[in-house]
CSV table of C-alpha atoms in Angstrom, one decimal:
chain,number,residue,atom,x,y,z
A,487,UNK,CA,2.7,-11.0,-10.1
A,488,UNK,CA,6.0,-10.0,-11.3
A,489,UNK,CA,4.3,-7.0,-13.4
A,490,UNK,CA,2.4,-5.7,-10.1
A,491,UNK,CA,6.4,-5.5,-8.4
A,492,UNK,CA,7.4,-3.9,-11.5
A,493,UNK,CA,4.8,-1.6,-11.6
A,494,UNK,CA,5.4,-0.5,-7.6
A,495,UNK,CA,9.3,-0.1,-8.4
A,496,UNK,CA,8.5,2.5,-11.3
A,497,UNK,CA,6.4,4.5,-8.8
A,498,UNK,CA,7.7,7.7,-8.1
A,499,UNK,CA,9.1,8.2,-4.8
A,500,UNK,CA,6.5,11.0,-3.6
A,501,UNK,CA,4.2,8.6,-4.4
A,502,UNK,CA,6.0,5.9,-2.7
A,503,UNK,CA,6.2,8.2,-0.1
A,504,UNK,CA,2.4,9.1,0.5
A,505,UNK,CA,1.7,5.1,-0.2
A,506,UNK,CA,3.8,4.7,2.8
A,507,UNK,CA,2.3,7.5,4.7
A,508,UNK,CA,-1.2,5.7,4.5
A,509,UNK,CA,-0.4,2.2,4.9
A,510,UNK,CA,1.5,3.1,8.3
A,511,UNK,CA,-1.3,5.4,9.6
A,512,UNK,CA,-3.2,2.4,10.1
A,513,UNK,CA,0.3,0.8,12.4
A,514,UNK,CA,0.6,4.4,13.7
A,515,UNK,CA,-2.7,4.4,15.7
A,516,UNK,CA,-2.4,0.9,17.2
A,517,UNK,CA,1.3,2.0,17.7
A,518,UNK,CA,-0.5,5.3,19.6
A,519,UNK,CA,-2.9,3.3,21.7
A,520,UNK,CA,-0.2,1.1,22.9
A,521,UNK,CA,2.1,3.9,23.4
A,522,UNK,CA,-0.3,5.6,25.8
A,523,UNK,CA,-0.5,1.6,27.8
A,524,UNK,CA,3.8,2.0,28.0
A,525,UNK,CA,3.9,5.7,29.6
A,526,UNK,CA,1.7,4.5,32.2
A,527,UNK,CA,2.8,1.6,33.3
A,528,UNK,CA,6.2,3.1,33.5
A,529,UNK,CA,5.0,5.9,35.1
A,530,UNK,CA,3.3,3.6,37.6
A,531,UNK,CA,6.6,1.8,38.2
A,532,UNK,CA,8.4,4.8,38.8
A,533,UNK,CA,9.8,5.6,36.1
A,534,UNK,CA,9.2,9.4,36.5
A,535,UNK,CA,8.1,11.9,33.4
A,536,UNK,CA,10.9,12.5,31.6
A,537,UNK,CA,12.6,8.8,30.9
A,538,UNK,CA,9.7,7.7,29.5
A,539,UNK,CA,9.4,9.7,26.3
A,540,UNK,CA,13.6,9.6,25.9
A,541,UNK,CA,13.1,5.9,26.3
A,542,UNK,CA,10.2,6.0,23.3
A,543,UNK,CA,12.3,8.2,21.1
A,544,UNK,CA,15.5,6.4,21.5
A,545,UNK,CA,14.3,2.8,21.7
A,546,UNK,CA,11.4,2.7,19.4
A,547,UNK,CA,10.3,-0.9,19.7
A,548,UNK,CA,6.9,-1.8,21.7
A,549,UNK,CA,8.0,-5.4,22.2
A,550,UNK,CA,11.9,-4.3,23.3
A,551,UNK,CA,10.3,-1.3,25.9
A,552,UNK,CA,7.9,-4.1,27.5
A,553,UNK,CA,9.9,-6.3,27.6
A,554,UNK,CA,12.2,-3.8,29.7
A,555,UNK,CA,8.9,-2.2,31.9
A,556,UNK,CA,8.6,-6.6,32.6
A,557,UNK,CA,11.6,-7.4,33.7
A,558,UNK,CA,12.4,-4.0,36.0
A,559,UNK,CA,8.8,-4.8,37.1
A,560,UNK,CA,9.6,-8.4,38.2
A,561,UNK,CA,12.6,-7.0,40.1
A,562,UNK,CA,15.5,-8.2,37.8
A,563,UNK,CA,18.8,-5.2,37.4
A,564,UNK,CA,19.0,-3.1,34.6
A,565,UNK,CA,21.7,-5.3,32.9
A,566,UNK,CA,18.8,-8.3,32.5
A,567,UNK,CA,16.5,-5.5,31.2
A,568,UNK,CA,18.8,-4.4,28.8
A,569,UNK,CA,19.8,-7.8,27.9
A,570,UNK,CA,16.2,-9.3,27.3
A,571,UNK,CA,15.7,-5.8,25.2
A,572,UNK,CA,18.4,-6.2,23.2
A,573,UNK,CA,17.6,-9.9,22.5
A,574,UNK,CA,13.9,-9.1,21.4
A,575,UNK,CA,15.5,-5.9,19.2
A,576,UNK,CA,18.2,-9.0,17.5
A,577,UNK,CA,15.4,-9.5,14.8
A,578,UNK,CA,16.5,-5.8,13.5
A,579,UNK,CA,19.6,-7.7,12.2
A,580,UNK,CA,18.5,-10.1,9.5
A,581,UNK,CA,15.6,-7.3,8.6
A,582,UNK,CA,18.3,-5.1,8.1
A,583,UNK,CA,20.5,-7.1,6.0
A,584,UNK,CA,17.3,-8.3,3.9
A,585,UNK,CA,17.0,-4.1,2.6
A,586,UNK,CA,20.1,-3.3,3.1
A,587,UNK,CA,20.9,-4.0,-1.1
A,588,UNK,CA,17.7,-0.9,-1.5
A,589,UNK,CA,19.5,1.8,0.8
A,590,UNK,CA,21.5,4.4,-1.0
A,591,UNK,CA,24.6,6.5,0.3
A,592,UNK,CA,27.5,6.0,2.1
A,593,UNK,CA,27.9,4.6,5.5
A,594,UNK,CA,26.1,7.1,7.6
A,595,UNK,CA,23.2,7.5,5.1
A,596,UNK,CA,23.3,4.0,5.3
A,597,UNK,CA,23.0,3.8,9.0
A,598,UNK,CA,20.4,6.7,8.8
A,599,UNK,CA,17.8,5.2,6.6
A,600,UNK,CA,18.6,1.7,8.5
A,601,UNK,CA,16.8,3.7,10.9
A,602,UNK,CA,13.0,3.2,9.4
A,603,UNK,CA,13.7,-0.3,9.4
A,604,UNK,CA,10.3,-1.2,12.1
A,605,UNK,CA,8.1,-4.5,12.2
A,606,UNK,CA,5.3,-2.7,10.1
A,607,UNK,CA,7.2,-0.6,7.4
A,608,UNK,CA,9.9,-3.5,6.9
A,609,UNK,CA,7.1,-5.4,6.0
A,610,UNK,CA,4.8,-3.1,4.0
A,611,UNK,CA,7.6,-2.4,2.2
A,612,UNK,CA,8.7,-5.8,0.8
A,613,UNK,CA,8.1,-6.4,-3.3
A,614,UNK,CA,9.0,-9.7,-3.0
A,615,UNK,CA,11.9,-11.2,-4.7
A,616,UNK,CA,14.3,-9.3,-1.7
A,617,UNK,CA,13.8,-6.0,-3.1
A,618,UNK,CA,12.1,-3.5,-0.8
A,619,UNK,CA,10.5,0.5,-1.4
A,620,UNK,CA,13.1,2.3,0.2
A,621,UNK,CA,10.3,5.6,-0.2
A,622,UNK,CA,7.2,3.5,1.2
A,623,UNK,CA,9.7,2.4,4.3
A,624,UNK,CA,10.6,5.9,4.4
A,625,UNK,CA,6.7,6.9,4.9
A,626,UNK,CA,5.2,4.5,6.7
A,627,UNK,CA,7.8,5.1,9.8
A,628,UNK,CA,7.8,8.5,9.5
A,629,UNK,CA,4.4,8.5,10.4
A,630,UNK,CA,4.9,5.9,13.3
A,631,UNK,CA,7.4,7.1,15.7
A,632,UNK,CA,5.9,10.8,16.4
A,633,UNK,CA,2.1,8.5,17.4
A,634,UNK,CA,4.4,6.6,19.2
A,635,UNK,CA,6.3,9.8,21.1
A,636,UNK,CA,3.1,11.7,21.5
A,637,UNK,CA,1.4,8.2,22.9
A,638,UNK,CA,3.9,7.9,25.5
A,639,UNK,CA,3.8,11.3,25.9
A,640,UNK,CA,0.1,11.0,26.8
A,641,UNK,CA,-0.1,8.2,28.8
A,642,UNK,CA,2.9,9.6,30.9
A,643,UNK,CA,0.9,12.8,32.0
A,644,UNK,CA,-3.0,11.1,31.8
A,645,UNK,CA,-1.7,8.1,33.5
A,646,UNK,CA,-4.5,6.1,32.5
A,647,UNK,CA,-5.0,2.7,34.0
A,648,UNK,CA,-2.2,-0.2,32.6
A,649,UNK,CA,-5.1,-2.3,32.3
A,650,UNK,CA,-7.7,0.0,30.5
A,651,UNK,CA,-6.3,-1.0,26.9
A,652,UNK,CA,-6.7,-4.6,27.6
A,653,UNK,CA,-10.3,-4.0,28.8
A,654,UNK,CA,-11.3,-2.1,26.0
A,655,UNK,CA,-10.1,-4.8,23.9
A,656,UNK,CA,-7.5,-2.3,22.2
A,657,UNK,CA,-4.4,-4.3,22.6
A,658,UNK,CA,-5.7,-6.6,19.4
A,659,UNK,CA,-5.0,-4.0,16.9
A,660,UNK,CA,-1.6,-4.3,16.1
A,661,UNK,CA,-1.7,-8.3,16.5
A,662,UNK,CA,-4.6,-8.1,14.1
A,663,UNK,CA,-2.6,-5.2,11.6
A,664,UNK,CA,0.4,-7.6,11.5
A,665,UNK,CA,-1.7,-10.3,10.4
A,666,UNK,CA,-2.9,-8.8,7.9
A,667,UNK,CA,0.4,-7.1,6.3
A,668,UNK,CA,1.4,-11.1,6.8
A,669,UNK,CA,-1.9,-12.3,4.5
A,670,UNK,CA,-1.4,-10.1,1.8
A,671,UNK,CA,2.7,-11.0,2.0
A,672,UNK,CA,1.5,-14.8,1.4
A,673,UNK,CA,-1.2,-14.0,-0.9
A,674,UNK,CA,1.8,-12.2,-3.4
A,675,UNK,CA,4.3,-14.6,-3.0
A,676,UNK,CA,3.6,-18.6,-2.9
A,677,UNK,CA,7.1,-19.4,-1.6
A,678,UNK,CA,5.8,-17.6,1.3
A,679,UNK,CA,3.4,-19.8,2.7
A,680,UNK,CA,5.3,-22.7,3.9
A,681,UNK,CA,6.9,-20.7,6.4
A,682,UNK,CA,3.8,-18.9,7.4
A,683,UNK,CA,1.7,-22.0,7.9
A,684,UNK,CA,5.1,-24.0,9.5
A,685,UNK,CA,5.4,-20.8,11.8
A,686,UNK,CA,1.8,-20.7,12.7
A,687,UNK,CA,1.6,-24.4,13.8
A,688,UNK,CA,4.7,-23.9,15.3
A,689,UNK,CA,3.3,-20.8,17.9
A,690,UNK,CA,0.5,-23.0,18.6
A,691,UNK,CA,2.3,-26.3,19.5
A,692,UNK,CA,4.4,-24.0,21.8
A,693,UNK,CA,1.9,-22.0,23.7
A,694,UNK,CA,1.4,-24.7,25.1
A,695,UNK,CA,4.3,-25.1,27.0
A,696,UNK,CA,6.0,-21.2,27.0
A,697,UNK,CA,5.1,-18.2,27.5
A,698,UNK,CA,4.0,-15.7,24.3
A,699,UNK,CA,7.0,-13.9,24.1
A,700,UNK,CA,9.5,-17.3,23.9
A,701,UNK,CA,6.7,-19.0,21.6
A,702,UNK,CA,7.0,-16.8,18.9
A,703,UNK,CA,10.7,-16.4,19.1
A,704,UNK,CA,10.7,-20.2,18.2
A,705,UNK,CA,8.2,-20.0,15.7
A,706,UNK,CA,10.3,-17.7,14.1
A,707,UNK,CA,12.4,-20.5,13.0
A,708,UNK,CA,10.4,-21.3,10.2
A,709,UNK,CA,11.7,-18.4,8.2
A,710,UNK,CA,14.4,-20.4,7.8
A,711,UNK,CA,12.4,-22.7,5.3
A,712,UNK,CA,13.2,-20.0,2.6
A,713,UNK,CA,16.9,-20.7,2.8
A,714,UNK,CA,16.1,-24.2,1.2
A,715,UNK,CA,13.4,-22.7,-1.0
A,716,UNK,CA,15.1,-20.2,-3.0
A,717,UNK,CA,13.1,-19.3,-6.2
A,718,UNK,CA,14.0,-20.1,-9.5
A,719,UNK,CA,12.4,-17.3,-11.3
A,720,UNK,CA,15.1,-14.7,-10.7
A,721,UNK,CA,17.5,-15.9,-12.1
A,722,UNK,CA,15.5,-16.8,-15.2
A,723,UNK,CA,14.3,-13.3,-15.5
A,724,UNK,CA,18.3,-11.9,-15.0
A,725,UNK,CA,19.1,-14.7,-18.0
A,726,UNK,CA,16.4,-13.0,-20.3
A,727,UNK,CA,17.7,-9.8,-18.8
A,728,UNK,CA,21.5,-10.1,-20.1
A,729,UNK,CA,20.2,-11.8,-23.3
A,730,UNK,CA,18.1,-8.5,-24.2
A,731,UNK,CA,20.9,-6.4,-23.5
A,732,UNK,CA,23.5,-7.9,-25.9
A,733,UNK,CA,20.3,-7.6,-28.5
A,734,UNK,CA,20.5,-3.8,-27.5
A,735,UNK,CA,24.1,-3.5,-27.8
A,736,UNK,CA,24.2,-5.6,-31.1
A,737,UNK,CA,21.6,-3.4,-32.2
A,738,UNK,CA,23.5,0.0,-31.8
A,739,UNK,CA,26.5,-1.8,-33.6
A,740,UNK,CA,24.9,-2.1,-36.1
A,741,UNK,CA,23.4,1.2,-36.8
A,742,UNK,CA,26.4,2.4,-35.8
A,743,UNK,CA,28.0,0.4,-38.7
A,744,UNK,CA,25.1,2.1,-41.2
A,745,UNK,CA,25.6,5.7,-40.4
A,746,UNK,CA,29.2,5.6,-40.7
A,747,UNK,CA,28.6,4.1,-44.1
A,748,UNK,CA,26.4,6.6,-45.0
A,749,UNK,CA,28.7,9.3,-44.3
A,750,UNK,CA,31.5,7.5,-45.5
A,751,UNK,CA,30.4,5.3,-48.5
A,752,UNK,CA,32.9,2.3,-49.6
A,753,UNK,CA,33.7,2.4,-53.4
A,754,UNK,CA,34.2,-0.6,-55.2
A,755,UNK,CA,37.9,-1.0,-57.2
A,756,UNK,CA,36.8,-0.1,-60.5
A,757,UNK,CA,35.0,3.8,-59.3
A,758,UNK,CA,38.1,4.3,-57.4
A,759,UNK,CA,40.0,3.1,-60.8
A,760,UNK,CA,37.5,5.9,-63.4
């Protein structure tokens, strides 16, 4: 395991890049077909042509834009829509600070490339061990939002009917995408799977009793079982690390030491004395 992460880090970035680019096509045509659902229900609700596709571009978060089209739709103000948006879109902030060690630059860089940090690509891009493909992140959301744009786009001047997605039996793909980004995540990593299975039972039991959206929010809790299950590999491999390094340096002493000899030989008393 730990020579398939070291093999992904010494990828090139272009081919980070293009790996990115084809695992997110895959998110980026759910994220399309979903996309074309959002224009027009908005469109439906009012919404006119243009707020839409600003709202897509700006926002860029399925679950955050829904949850904004639901609550307008139920006839709440636009400070509960923004407020239930922005509490859905509060996952962004552990995410973030999980890659924010891979991100390169100063502040605004920073900020910039915080940008491609989406459900899918955060995901994708995970090694394991923390460490994240900044260039596979990069890819996979650069492919995402323009489907998602040109979806809302589309559904905004087809107006297609809310429902026809659901019908089709469409609206499964990205459900069915994350689970299996989330398989291949346990499957790599077995400190993983406690919170997986703990979150899964956890979504079930409360179903139940709450709607989706507040079920998963609480499953979500589980991830906090890797606070209390940190691994003891790392620091093992960092140990190993430092010890090969003071080889190295040890090492260059010492041919150091030899080539200064060479070029300036010690005599012993008795040639200095003849």
């Amino acid at each position: 395991m730990d020579s398939l992460r070291t093999a992904k880090a010494a990828v090139s970035p272009r081919a980070s890049f293009l790996s990115g680019l084809k695992t997110g096509s895959g998110l980026a045509v759910a994220s399309f077909l979903l996309a074309v659902s959002f224009g027009a229900i908005s469109t439906s609700q009012g919404w006119g042509h243009l707020a839409p596709v600003i709202c897509s571009m700006a926002v860029f978060s399925g679950s955050a834009q829904f949850a904004l089209l639901a609550t307008l739709g139920s006839g709440g103000g636009i400070a509960g829509a923004v407020t239930s948006a922005a509490l859905i879109n509060s996952r962004f902030i552990p995410m973030g600070i999980a890659v924010a060690g891979d991100l390169r630059g100063g502040r605004f860089r920073r900020a910039l490339e915080g940008q491609a940090v989406v459900d899918g690509s955060w995901a994708a891009a995970h090694l394991g061990g923390g460490r994240f493909d900044r260039y596979l992140l990069f890819g996979a959301t650069a492919i995402q939002w323009p489907a998602w744009v040109a979806g809302t786009a589309l559904g905004v001047v087809v107006s297609p009917d809310p429902d026809l997605l659901h019908r089709l039996g469409l609206d499964v793909l990205t459900p069915a995408l994350f689970v299996a980004l989330l398989f291949d995540e346990v499957r790599r990593e077995r400190i993983n799977r406690l919170p997986a299975l703990l979150g899964a039972a956890l979504a079930a039991g409360l179903i139940v009793f709450l709607p989706a959206g507040p079920a998963l929010v609480g499953a979500a809790l589980a991830a906090l079982v890797a606070l209390f299950r940190a691994p003891a590999s790392p620091p093992a491999r960092a140990e190993s690390t430092e010890e090969a390094n003071r080889a190295e340096a040890a090492g260059q002493a010492e041919e150091t030491d030899r080539a200064d000899k060479a070029v300036h030989p010690v005599h012993s008393d008795e040639e200095v004395a003849r």
